[in-house]
Amino acid sequence: TVAASSTGSLLDRVAFQRLLSVRGIDRAPPQAGINPHAYWRHCTSYTCGLWTLFHMLSQARSTSSTNSGEELLARVRGFVANFFGCANCREHFLKAFDSCAFERCQLKAGDQQGAAQWLWQVHNDVTIRVAAEYGSAMPTLWPPSSECSRCWTSNDGHFNNVAVGEHLRSEYWNP
């Protein structure tokens, strides 16, 4: 367990470093901090790394009653609006967010899993859109059935949201 600071609002740096020295991050061992290139899983681009960060953040669970899925998505939106260098990508993300695509505006307050699944849906939508823009074949949506057969309800592209939520948790938050 990672300790909070004496105020309870921040992560204690020493406790976090101690945890990293023993456990590492995700499935990477502590040695990954010394030689990270040997431990990259699949990202070779900034956008991939950014999506990975967003998915990891969506799986983090807070003990704070003020931290919610709604707050997470608002902060992700703020980051994209102010810091994402790809103008086209930024516009598409902000349009999806601001238009309440994928029923974002219907999420209940505090619905962290709903926020995580909203990010997942947007990410799959981006994958489809980018493939179409480049004239590429329809990509395999994440997670592929080879990684999570329970995530697919049938061959028609429908997902089992409960299984997808569990898979997101196991992929992006495996403490």
N, CA and C atoms as an extended XYZ file, in Angstrom:
525
Properties=species:S:1:pos:R:3:atomname:S:1:resname:S:1:resid:I:1 pbc="F F F"
N         0.842       -1.183        0.000 N   THR     1
C         0.000        0.000        0.000 CA  THR     1
C         0.881        1.238        0.000 C   THR     1
N         0.486        2.206       -0.798 N   VAL     2
C         1.217        3.464       -0.865 CA  VAL     2
C         0.578        4.427        0.114 C   VAL     2
N         1.397        5.046        0.929 N   ALA     3
C         0.893        5.955        1.947 CA  ALA     3
C         0.601        7.324        1.369 C   ALA     3
N        -0.417        7.960        1.925 N   ALA     4
C        -0.708        9.349        1.576 CA  ALA     4
C         0.176       10.237        2.432 C   ALA     4
N         0.261       11.493        2.060 N   SER     5
C         1.026       12.441        2.866 CA  SER     5
C         0.295       12.684        4.177 C   SER     5
N         0.903       13.434        5.052 N   SER     6
C         0.287       13.689        6.349 CA  SER     6
C        -1.048       14.414        6.207 C   SER     6
N        -1.232       15.159        5.125 N   THR     7
C        -2.510       15.839        4.902 CA  THR     7
C        -3.529       14.914        4.253 C   THR     7
N        -3.051       13.797        3.708 N   GLY     8
C        -3.942       12.856        3.062 CA  GLY     8
C        -4.281       13.220        1.628 C   GLY     8
N        -3.746       14.322        1.142 N   SER     9
C        -4.129       14.767       -0.198 CA  SER     9
C        -3.084       14.486       -1.260 C   SER     9
N        -1.889       14.128       -0.867 N   LEU    10
C        -0.825       13.878       -1.834 CA  LEU    10
C        -0.188       12.524       -1.567 C   LEU    10
N         0.407       11.990       -2.587 N   LEU    11
C         1.123       10.736       -2.460 CA  LEU    11
C         2.489       11.004       -1.845 C   LEU    11
N         2.835       10.271       -0.844 N   ASP    12
C         4.128       10.439       -0.196 CA  ASP    12
C         5.220        9.970       -1.150 C   ASP    12
N         6.159       10.853       -1.464 N   ARG    13
C         7.199       10.573       -2.452 CA  ARG    13
C         8.077        9.392       -2.042 C   ARG    13
N         8.480        9.353       -0.808 N   VAL    14
C         9.347        8.269       -0.337 CA  VAL    14
C         8.621        6.924       -0.439 C   VAL    14
N         7.362        6.893       -0.027 N   ALA    15
C         6.596        5.648       -0.100 CA  ALA    15
C         6.428        5.209       -1.550 C   ALA    15
N         6.183        6.164       -2.441 N   PHE    16
C         6.027        5.837       -3.853 CA  PHE    16
C         7.330        5.288       -4.431 C   PHE    16
N         8.455        5.919       -4.135 N   GLN    17
C         9.745        5.443       -4.625 CA  GLN    17
C        10.064        4.053       -4.082 C   GLN    17
N         9.721        3.822       -2.831 N   ARG    18
C         9.951        2.504       -2.234 CA  ARG    18
C         9.118        1.447       -2.978 C   ARG    18
N         7.867        1.778       -3.273 N   LEU    19
C         7.012        0.852       -4.015 CA  LEU    19
C         7.581        0.579       -5.403 C   LEU    19
N         8.021        1.620       -6.097 N   LEU    20
C         8.595        1.440       -7.425 CA  LEU    20
C         9.845        0.571       -7.395 C   LEU    20
N        10.664        0.740       -6.357 N   SER    21
C        11.909       -0.032       -6.287 CA  SER    21
C        11.641       -1.517       -6.062 C   SER    21
N        10.471       -1.836       -5.544 N   VAL    22
C        10.131       -3.227       -5.272 CA  VAL    22
C         9.251       -3.820       -6.369 C   VAL    22
N         8.282       -3.035       -6.849 N   ARG    23
C         7.273       -3.586       -7.744 CA  ARG    23
C         7.371       -3.137       -9.187 C   ARG    23
N         7.904       -1.987       -9.455 N   GLY    24
C         7.904       -1.458      -10.816 CA  GLY    24
C         6.553       -0.870      -11.156 C   GLY    24
N         6.317       -0.631      -12.438 N   ILE    25
C         5.046       -0.093      -12.909 CA  ILE    25
C         4.475       -1.059      -13.922 C   ILE    25
N         3.164       -1.275      -13.819 N   ASP    26
C         2.453       -2.170      -14.717 CA  ASP    26
C         3.145       -3.528      -14.652 C   ASP    26
N         3.590       -4.048      -15.775 N   ARG    27
C         4.251       -5.352      -15.774 CA  ARG    27
C         5.758       -5.218      -15.912 C   ARG    27
N         6.226       -3.977      -15.878 N   ALA    28
C         7.663       -3.736      -16.010 CA  ALA    28
C         8.321       -3.816      -14.635 C   ALA    28
N         9.423       -4.512      -14.544 N   PRO    29
C        10.128       -4.614      -13.265 CA  PRO    29
C        10.840       -3.310      -12.922 C   PRO    29
N        11.322       -3.172      -11.702 N   PRO    30
C        12.017       -1.946      -11.306 CA  PRO    30
C        13.186       -1.582      -12.229 C   PRO    30
N        13.837       -2.573      -12.827 N   GLN    31
C        14.975       -2.307      -13.709 CA  GLN    31
C        14.575       -1.488      -14.944 C   GLN    31
N        13.288       -1.445      -15.248 N   ALA    32
C        12.827       -0.692      -16.419 CA  ALA    32
C        13.136        0.791      -16.280 C   ALA    32
N        13.264        1.283      -15.053 N   GLY    33
C        13.614        2.681      -14.854 CA  GLY    33
C        15.047        2.982      -15.259 C   GLY    33
N        15.898        1.976      -15.240 N   ILE    34
C        17.302        2.139      -15.609 CA  ILE    34
C        17.483        1.985      -17.115 C   ILE    34
N        16.811        0.987      -17.708 N   ASN    35
C        16.899        0.733      -19.148 CA  ASN    35
C        15.483        0.539      -19.695 C   ASN    35
N        14.734        1.635      -19.913 N   PRO    36
C        13.322        1.494      -20.288 CA  PRO    36
C        13.082        0.896      -21.661 C   PRO    36
N        14.002        1.049      -22.599 N   HIS    37
C        13.769        0.573      -23.964 CA  HIS    37
C        13.513       -0.919      -24.037 C   HIS    37
N        14.093       -1.671      -23.157 N   ALA    38
C        13.893       -3.120      -23.175 CA  ALA    38
C        12.491       -3.511      -22.701 C   ALA    38
N        11.743       -2.568      -22.135 N   TYR    39
C        10.461       -2.902      -21.524 CA  TYR    39
C         9.258       -2.231      -22.174 C   TYR    39
N         9.454       -1.514      -23.273 N   TRP    40
C         8.301       -0.914      -23.957 CA  TRP    40
C         7.394       -2.035      -24.435 C   TRP    40
N         6.126       -1.918      -24.133 N   ARG    41
C         5.191       -2.972      -24.529 CA  ARG    41
C         4.747       -2.838      -25.968 C   ARG    41
N         4.232       -1.707      -26.329 N   HIS    42
C         3.721       -1.582      -27.680 CA  HIS    42
C         3.748       -0.161      -28.217 C   HIS    42
N         4.023        0.809      -27.418 N   CYS    43
C         3.982        2.198      -27.870 CA  CYS    43
C         5.267        2.602      -28.577 C   CYS    43
N         5.080        3.203      -29.728 N   THR    44
C         6.216        3.757      -30.446 CA  THR    44
C         5.959        5.225      -30.793 C   THR    44
N         4.828        5.767      -30.323 N   SER    45
C         4.499        7.151      -30.647 CA  SER    45
C         3.998        7.892      -29.408 C   SER    45
N         4.042        9.193      -29.508 N   TYR    46
C         3.546       10.048      -28.427 CA  TYR    46
C         2.067        9.798      -28.165 C   TYR    46
N         1.269        9.699      -29.243 N   THR    47
C        -0.166        9.512      -29.040 CA  THR    47
C        -0.467        8.180      -28.364 C   THR    47
N         0.264        7.155      -28.697 N   CYS    48
C         0.077        5.858      -28.036 CA  CYS    48
C         0.386        5.977      -26.545 C   CYS    48
N         1.495        6.624      -26.234 N   GLY    49
C         1.850        6.827      -24.835 CA  GLY    49
C         0.823        7.649      -24.095 C   GLY    49
N         0.253        8.653      -24.784 N   LEU    50
C        -0.760        9.504      -24.162 CA  LEU    50
C        -2.035        8.724      -23.885 C   LEU    50
N        -2.481        7.925      -24.848 N   TRP    51
C        -3.653        7.086      -24.616 CA  TRP    51
C        -3.401        6.109      -23.472 C   TRP    51
N        -2.204        5.539      -23.430 N   THR    52
C        -1.875        4.613      -22.345 CA  THR    52
C        -1.967        5.321      -21.001 C   THR    52
N        -1.430        6.533      -20.926 N   LEU    53
C        -1.524        7.315      -19.690 CA  LEU    53
C        -2.985        7.569      -19.325 C   LEU    53
N        -3.795        7.989      -20.291 N   PHE    54
C        -5.209        8.251      -20.007 CA  PHE    54
C        -5.914        6.998      -19.501 C   PHE    54
N        -5.625        5.856      -20.119 N   HIS    55
C        -6.255        4.612      -19.678 CA  HIS    55
C        -5.783        4.232      -18.271 C   HIS    55
N        -4.512        4.435      -17.986 N   MET    56
C        -4.008        4.152      -16.635 CA  MET    56
C        -4.691        5.057      -15.618 C   MET    56
N        -4.799        6.333      -15.932 N   LEU    57
C        -5.455        7.273      -15.020 CA  LEU    57
C        -6.913        6.898      -14.802 C   LEU    57
N        -7.555        6.385      -15.843 N   SER    58
C        -8.966        6.020      -15.714 CA  SER    58
C        -9.164        4.824      -14.785 C   SER    58
N        -8.119        4.061      -14.570 N   GLN    59
C        -8.219        2.888      -13.702 CA  GLN    59
C        -7.767        3.165      -12.274 C   GLN    59
N        -7.127        4.299      -12.060 N   ALA    60
C        -6.684        4.656      -10.711 CA  ALA    60
C        -7.912        4.901       -9.846 C   ALA    60
N        -7.899        4.349       -8.685 N   ARG    61
C        -9.021        4.535       -7.760 CA  ARG    61
C        -8.576        5.446       -6.633 C   ARG    61
N        -9.384        6.420       -6.359 N   SER    62
C        -9.056        7.384       -5.322 CA  SER    62
C        -9.928        7.147       -4.100 C   SER    62
N        -9.390        7.481       -2.952 N   THR    63
C       -10.181        7.437       -1.733 CA  THR    63
C       -10.870        8.775       -1.493 C   THR    63
N       -10.563        9.752       -2.315 N   SER    64
C       -11.161       11.074       -2.182 CA  SER    64
C       -12.569       11.063       -2.750 C   SER    64
N       -13.507       11.614       -2.007 N   SER    65
C       -14.884       11.657       -2.499 CA  SER    65
C       -15.050       12.688       -3.606 C   SER    65
N       -14.073       13.585       -3.767 N   THR    66
C       -14.183       14.604       -4.808 CA  THR    66
C       -13.626       14.123       -6.136 C   THR    66
N       -12.915       13.009       -6.133 N   ASN    67
C       -12.341       12.493       -7.375 CA  ASN    67
C       -13.358       11.580       -8.036 C   ASN    67
N       -13.754       11.925       -9.234 N   SER    68
C       -14.768       11.141       -9.912 CA  SER    68
C       -14.371       10.938      -11.360 C   SER    68
N       -15.137       10.100      -12.025 N   GLY    69
C       -14.930        9.922      -13.449 CA  GLY    69
C       -15.127       11.223      -14.198 C   GLY    69
N       -16.103       11.996      -13.752 N   GLU    70
C       -16.374       13.291      -14.373 CA  GLU    70
C       -15.164       14.221      -14.263 C   GLU    70
N       -14.542       14.241      -13.082 N   GLU    71
C       -13.352       15.069      -12.880 CA  GLU    71
C       -12.193       14.567      -13.733 C   GLU    71
N       -12.016       13.266      -13.789 N   LEU    72
C       -10.955       12.693      -14.631 CA  LEU    72
C       -11.127       13.133      -16.076 C   LEU    72
N       -12.329       12.971      -16.605 N   LEU    73
C       -12.556       13.324      -18.007 CA  LEU    73
C       -12.373       14.818      -18.239 C   LEU    73
N       -12.774       15.642      -17.286 N   ALA    74
C       -12.571       17.088      -17.426 CA  ALA    74
C       -11.082       17.420      -17.457 C   ALA    74
N       -10.303       16.740      -16.644 N   ARG    75
C        -8.850       16.980      -16.633 CA  ARG    75
C        -8.178       16.468      -17.906 C   ARG    75
N        -8.629       15.324      -18.402 N   VAL    76
C        -8.105       14.814      -19.668 CA  VAL    76
C        -8.451       15.808      -20.776 C   VAL    76
N        -9.686       16.314      -20.770 N   ARG    77
C       -10.085       17.302      -21.767 CA  ARG    77
C        -9.191       18.534      -21.686 C   ARG    77
N        -8.949       19.007      -20.467 N   GLY    78
C        -8.089       20.173      -20.286 CA  GLY    78
C        -6.678       19.939      -20.807 C   GLY    78
N        -6.153       18.758      -20.549 N   PHE    79
C        -4.812       18.439      -21.039 CA  PHE    79
C        -4.791       18.456      -22.563 C   PHE    79
N        -5.755       17.775      -23.175 N   VAL    80
C        -5.807       17.709      -24.633 CA  VAL    80
C        -5.969       19.116      -25.210 C   VAL    80
N        -6.860       19.918      -24.646 N   ALA    81
C        -7.133       21.263      -25.163 CA  ALA    81
C        -5.907       22.165      -25.089 C   ALA    81
N        -5.110       22.000      -24.054 N   ASN    82
C        -4.010       22.935      -23.827 CA  ASN    82
C        -2.621       22.434      -24.212 C   ASN    82
N        -2.448       21.115      -24.301 N   PHE    83
C        -1.091       20.599      -24.478 CA  PHE    83
C        -0.910       19.629      -25.643 C   PHE    83
N        -1.973       19.142      -26.229 N   PHE    84
C        -1.812       18.149      -27.290 CA  PHE    84
C        -1.426       18.857      -28.576 C   PHE    84
N        -0.285       18.506      -29.128 N   GLY    85
C         0.284       19.209      -30.263 CA  GLY    85
C        -0.397       18.957      -31.592 C   GLY    85
N        -1.074       17.855      -31.752 N   CYS    86
C        -1.741       17.529      -33.017 CA  CYS    86
C        -3.085       18.261      -33.053 C   CYS    86
N        -3.164       19.324      -33.859 N   ALA    87
C        -4.375       20.143      -33.901 CA  ALA    87
C        -5.590       19.342      -34.361 C   ALA    87
N        -5.431       18.506      -35.379 N   ASN    88
C        -6.528       17.695      -35.882 CA  ASN    88
C        -7.016       16.712      -34.810 C   ASN    88
N        -6.070       16.082      -34.134 N   CYS    89
C        -6.413       15.135      -33.056 CA  CYS    89
C        -7.144       15.866      -31.932 C   CYS    89
N        -6.624       17.018      -31.575 N   ARG    90
C        -7.216       17.828      -30.508 CA  ARG    90
C        -8.657       18.193      -30.866 C   ARG    90
N        -8.870       18.662      -32.095 N   GLU    91
C       -10.218       19.046      -32.527 CA  GLU    91
C       -11.187       17.875      -32.455 C   GLU    91
N       -10.762       16.721      -32.940 N   HIS    92
C       -11.641       15.546      -32.908 CA  HIS    92
C       -11.981       15.144      -31.472 C   HIS    92
N       -10.978       15.142      -30.597 N   PHE    93
C       -11.234       14.748      -29.205 CA  PHE    93
C       -12.184       15.738      -28.545 C   PHE    93
N       -11.924       17.030      -28.703 N   LEU    94
C       -12.770       18.042      -28.078 CA  LEU    94
C       -14.190       17.995      -28.622 C   LEU    94
N       -14.330       17.714      -29.914 N   LYS    95
C       -15.664       17.590      -30.502 CA  LYS    95
C       -16.403       16.410      -29.870 C   LYS    95
N       -15.727       15.279      -29.729 N   ALA    96
C       -16.350       14.106      -29.110 CA  ALA    96
C       -16.744       14.417      -27.666 C   ALA    96
N       -15.864       15.084      -26.950 N   PHE    97
C       -16.136       15.404      -25.547 CA  PHE    97
C       -17.295       16.395      -25.443 C   PHE    97
N       -17.174       17.505      -26.146 N   ASP    98
C       -18.143       18.597      -26.004 CA  ASP    98
C       -19.517       18.253      -26.567 C   ASP    98
N       -19.588       17.315      -27.501 N   SER    99
C       -20.880       16.917      -28.073 CA  SER    99
C       -21.506       15.749      -27.308 C   SER    99
N       -20.851       15.334      -26.244 N   CYS   100
C       -21.348       14.228      -25.414 CA  CYS   100
C       -21.411       12.906      -26.174 C   CYS   100
N       -20.483       12.730      -27.113 N   ALA   101
C       -20.426       11.472      -27.869 CA  ALA   101
C       -20.331       10.290      -26.907 C   ALA   101
N       -20.860        9.171      -27.348 N   PHE   102
C       -20.853        7.936      -26.555 CA  PHE   102
C       -21.496        8.144      -25.181 C   PHE   102
N       -22.464        9.032      -25.148 N   GLU   103
C       -23.286        9.280      -23.946 CA  GLU   103
C       -22.474        9.742      -22.741 C   GLU   103
N       -21.412       10.491      -23.001 N   ARG   104
C       -20.596       10.992      -21.900 CA  ARG   104
C       -21.432       11.810      -20.915 C   ARG   104
N       -22.325       12.614      -21.407 N   CYS   105
C       -23.111       13.495      -20.532 CA  CYS   105
C       -24.150       12.731      -19.709 C   CYS   105
N       -24.369       11.465      -20.038 N   GLN   106
C       -25.303       10.652      -19.256 CA  GLN   106
C       -24.604        9.877      -18.145 C   GLN   106
N       -23.278        9.993      -18.054 N   LEU   107
C       -22.567        9.299      -16.974 CA  LEU   107
C       -23.016        9.870      -15.639 C   LEU   107
N       -23.194        8.993      -14.683 N   LYS   108
C       -23.571        9.432      -13.332 CA  LYS   108
C       -22.352       10.019      -12.632 C   LYS   108
N       -22.588       10.968      -11.750 N   ALA   109
C       -21.493       11.561      -10.974 CA  ALA   109
C       -20.767       10.450      -10.220 C   ALA   109
N       -19.456       10.472      -10.257 N   GLY   110
C       -18.658        9.477       -9.547 CA  GLY   110
C       -18.477        8.165      -10.299 C   GLY   110
N       -18.970        8.073      -11.520 N   ASP   111
C       -18.881        6.822      -12.288 CA  ASP   111
C       -17.507        6.701      -12.950 C   ASP   111
N       -16.535        6.244      -12.179 N   GLN   112
C       -15.176        6.110      -12.708 CA  GLN   112
C       -15.098        5.048      -13.797 C   GLN   112
N       -15.818        3.954      -13.632 N   GLN   113
C       -15.773        2.901      -14.651 CA  GLN   113
C       -16.437        3.378      -15.933 C   GLN   113
N       -17.499        4.153      -15.806 N   GLY   114
C       -18.135        4.728      -16.991 CA  GLY   114
C       -17.190        5.662      -17.728 C   GLY   114
N       -16.420        6.445      -16.974 N   ALA   115
C       -15.433        7.349      -17.579 CA  ALA   115
C       -14.353        6.544      -18.297 C   ALA   115
N       -13.911        5.459      -17.671 N   ALA   116
C       -12.887        4.597      -18.290 CA  ALA   116
C       -13.419        4.008      -19.588 C   ALA   116
N       -14.663        3.577      -19.564 N   GLN   117
C       -15.231        2.992      -20.777 CA  GLN   117
C       -15.491        4.054      -21.833 C   GLN   117
N       -15.790        5.288      -21.430 N   TRP   118
C       -15.940        6.362      -22.409 CA  TRP   118
C       -14.614        6.588      -23.130 C   TRP   118
N       -13.516        6.660      -22.374 N   LEU   119
C       -12.200        6.826      -23.004 CA  LEU   119
C       -11.897        5.668      -23.953 C   LEU   119
N       -12.236        4.463      -23.532 N   TRP   120
C       -12.008        3.279      -24.370 CA  TRP   120
C       -12.802        3.386      -25.670 C   TRP   120
N       -14.074        3.802      -25.585 N   GLN   121
C       -14.891        3.939      -26.792 CA  GLN   121
C       -14.328        5.013      -27.726 C   GLN   121
N       -13.926        6.138      -27.150 N   VAL   122
C       -13.350        7.212      -27.968 CA  VAL   122
C       -12.066        6.725      -28.626 C   VAL   122
N       -11.241        6.005      -27.876 N   HIS   123
C        -9.982        5.495      -28.418 CA  HIS   123
C       -10.258        4.548      -29.597 C   HIS   123
N       -11.203        3.631      -29.457 N   ASN   124
C       -11.547        2.740      -30.574 CA  ASN   124
C       -12.083        3.538      -31.753 C   ASN   124
N       -12.879        4.572      -31.474 N   ASP   125
C       -13.414        5.416      -32.538 CA  ASP   125
C       -12.286        6.136      -33.279 C   ASP   125
N       -11.301        6.611      -32.538 N   VAL   126
C       -10.137        7.262      -33.150 CA  VAL   126
C        -9.404        6.269      -34.046 C   VAL   126
N        -9.239        5.060      -33.575 N   THR   127
C        -8.561        4.020      -34.362 CA  THR   127
C        -9.270        3.807      -35.697 C   THR   127
N       -10.587        3.738      -35.660 N   ILE   128
C       -11.373        3.542      -36.882 CA  ILE   128
C       -11.247        4.761      -37.801 C   ILE   128
N       -11.379        5.959      -37.235 N   ARG   129
C       -11.318        7.183      -38.029 CA  ARG   129
C        -9.963        7.356      -38.701 C   ARG   129
N        -8.898        7.131      -37.957 N   VAL   130
C        -7.552        7.292      -38.512 CA  VAL   130
C        -7.308        6.274      -39.630 C   VAL   130
N        -7.752        5.047      -39.433 N   ALA   131
C        -7.593        4.036      -40.488 CA  ALA   131
C        -8.330        4.476      -41.751 C   ALA   131
N        -9.536        4.998      -41.594 N   ALA   132
C       -10.306        5.461      -42.754 CA  ALA   132
C        -9.618        6.640      -43.431 C   ALA   132
N        -9.072        7.561      -42.652 N   GLU   133
C        -8.382        8.728      -43.214 CA  GLU   133
C        -7.175        8.316      -44.054 C   GLU   133
N        -6.513        7.242      -43.652 N   TYR   134
C        -5.334        6.770      -44.370 CA  TYR   134
C        -5.661        5.692      -45.402 C   TYR   134
N        -6.941        5.381      -45.549 N   GLY   135
C        -7.336        4.362      -46.512 CA  GLY   135
C        -6.913        2.963      -46.120 C   GLY   135
N        -6.729        2.738      -44.827 N   SER   136
C        -6.304        1.423      -44.332 CA  SER   136
C        -7.518        0.523      -44.114 C   SER   136
N        -7.239       -0.755      -44.024 N   ALA   137
C        -8.297       -1.723      -43.737 CA  ALA   137
C        -8.858       -1.470      -42.340 C   ALA   137
N       -10.067       -1.936      -42.133 N   MET   138
C       -10.698       -1.800      -40.817 CA  MET   138
C        -9.807       -2.471      -39.779 C   MET   138
N        -9.359       -1.705      -38.780 N   PRO   139
C        -8.473       -2.283      -37.767 CA  PRO   139
C        -9.244       -3.158      -36.782 C   PRO   139
N        -8.522       -4.020      -36.119 N   THR   140
C        -9.102       -4.811      -35.046 CA  THR   140
C        -9.315       -3.886      -33.858 C   THR   140
N       -10.524       -3.876      -33.347 N   LEU   141
C       -10.808       -3.028      -32.191 CA  LEU   141
C       -10.223       -3.659      -30.935 C   LEU   141
N        -9.921       -2.797      -29.978 N   TRP   142
C        -9.337       -3.255      -28.733 CA  TRP   142
C       -10.437       -3.459      -27.719 C   TRP   142
N       -10.354       -4.489      -26.954 N   PRO   143
C        -9.349       -5.546      -27.002 CA  PRO   143
C        -9.720       -6.596      -28.053 C   PRO   143
N        -8.716       -7.111      -28.740 N   PRO   144
C        -9.024       -8.157      -29.720 CA  PRO   144
C        -9.526       -9.410      -28.997 C   PRO   144
N       -10.319      -10.179      -29.681 N   SER   145
C       -10.877      -11.386      -29.060 CA  SER   145
C        -9.781      -12.352      -28.627 C   SER   145
N        -8.611      -12.278      -29.260 N   SER   146
C        -7.506      -13.149      -28.856 CA  SER   146
C        -7.004      -12.801      -27.455 C   SER   146
N        -7.200      -11.556      -27.026 N   GLU   147
C        -6.799      -11.140      -25.673 CA  GLU   147
C        -7.932      -11.260      -24.668 C   GLU   147
N        -9.157      -11.094      -25.153 N   CYS   148
C       -10.303      -11.106      -24.241 CA  CYS   148
C       -11.536      -11.610      -24.980 C   CYS   148
N       -11.675      -12.910      -25.051 N   SER   149
C       -12.827      -13.476      -25.761 CA  SER   149
C       -14.134      -13.124      -25.059 C   SER   149
N       -14.097      -12.957      -23.743 N   ARG   150
C       -15.300      -12.583      -22.992 CA  ARG   150
C       -15.754      -11.160      -23.304 C   ARG   150
N       -14.850      -10.351      -23.827 N   CYS   151
C       -15.185       -8.954      -24.103 CA  CYS   151
C       -16.134       -8.808      -25.289 C   CYS   151
N       -16.172       -9.786      -26.141 N   TRP   152
C       -17.014       -9.744      -27.337 CA  TRP   152
C       -18.277      -10.556      -27.097 C   TRP   152
N       -19.431       -9.988      -27.409 N   THR   153
C       -20.677      -10.735      -27.232 CA  THR   153
C       -20.994      -11.569      -28.465 C   THR   153
N       -20.457      -11.154      -29.610 N   SER   154
C       -20.694      -11.888      -30.861 CA  SER   154
C       -19.707      -11.385      -31.905 C   SER   154
N       -19.839      -11.886      -33.107 N   ASN   155
C       -18.960      -11.451      -34.189 CA  ASN   155
C       -19.429      -10.156      -34.847 C   ASN   155
N       -20.510       -9.563      -34.336 N   ASP   156
C       -21.056       -8.361      -34.959 CA  ASP   156
C       -20.482       -7.064      -34.394 C   ASP   156
N       -19.430       -7.173      -33.592 N   GLY   157
C       -18.773       -5.974      -33.092 CA  GLY   157
C       -19.318       -5.436      -31.789 C   GLY   157
N       -20.201       -6.153      -31.134 N   HIS   158
C       -20.725       -5.704      -29.845 CA  HIS   158
C       -19.850       -6.238      -28.716 C   HIS   158
N       -19.697       -5.397      -27.707 N   PHE   159
C       -18.838       -5.740      -26.583 CA  PHE   159
C       -19.647       -6.022      -25.325 C   PHE   159
N       -19.087       -6.822      -24.455 N   ASN   160
C       -19.609       -7.049      -23.117 CA  ASN   160
C       -18.926       -6.006      -22.236 C   ASN   160
N       -19.648       -4.973      -21.872 N   ASN   161
C       -19.042       -3.851      -21.145 CA  ASN   161
C       -18.456       -4.243      -19.798 C   ASN   161
N       -19.055       -5.205      -19.124 N   VAL   162
C       -18.512       -5.648      -17.841 CA  VAL   162
C       -17.145       -6.301      -18.059 C   VAL   162
N       -17.064       -7.172      -19.050 N   ALA   163
C       -15.789       -7.840      -19.348 CA  ALA   163
C       -14.743       -6.838      -19.832 C   ALA   163
N       -15.161       -5.860      -20.635 N   VAL   164
C       -14.227       -4.826      -21.091 CA  VAL   164
C       -13.705       -4.043      -19.894 C   VAL   164
N       -14.578       -3.699      -18.964 N   GLY   165
C       -14.147       -2.979      -17.762 CA  GLY   165
C       -13.120       -3.768      -16.969 C   GLY   165
N       -13.361       -5.068      -16.823 N   GLU   166
C       -12.411       -5.928      -16.111 CA  GLU   166
C       -11.088       -6.012      -16.871 C   GLU   166
N       -11.171       -6.080      -18.194 N   HIS   167
C        -9.953       -6.173      -19.004 CA  HIS   167
C        -9.162       -4.862      -18.936 C   HIS   167
N        -9.841       -3.735      -19.007 N   LEU   168
C        -9.162       -2.447      -18.855 CA  LEU   168
C        -8.417       -2.411      -17.531 C   LEU   168
N        -9.083       -2.843      -16.482 N   ARG   169
C        -8.481       -2.841      -15.144 CA  ARG   169
C        -7.234       -3.723      -15.118 C   ARG   169
N        -7.318       -4.919      -15.705 N   SER   170
C        -6.162       -5.823      -15.648 CA  SER   170
C        -5.022       -5.344      -16.526 C   SER   170
N        -5.320       -4.645      -17.609 N   GLU   171
C        -4.274       -4.162      -18.507 CA  GLU   171
C        -3.593       -2.901      -18.000 C   GLU   171
N        -4.366       -2.005      -17.419 N   TYR   172
C        -3.831       -0.680      -17.101 CA  TYR   172
C        -3.667       -0.407      -15.605 C   TYR   172
N        -4.088       -1.322      -14.765 N   TRP   173
C        -3.905       -1.105      -13.334 CA  TRP   173
C        -3.757       -2.451      -12.677 C   TRP   173
N        -2.542       -2.896      -12.611 N   ASN   174
C        -2.274       -4.217      -12.089 CA  ASN   174
C        -1.320       -4.104      -10.899 C   ASN   174
N        -1.810       -3.501       -9.800 N   PRO   175
C        -0.893       -3.285       -8.662 CA  PRO   175
C        -0.482       -4.565       -7.974 C   PRO   175
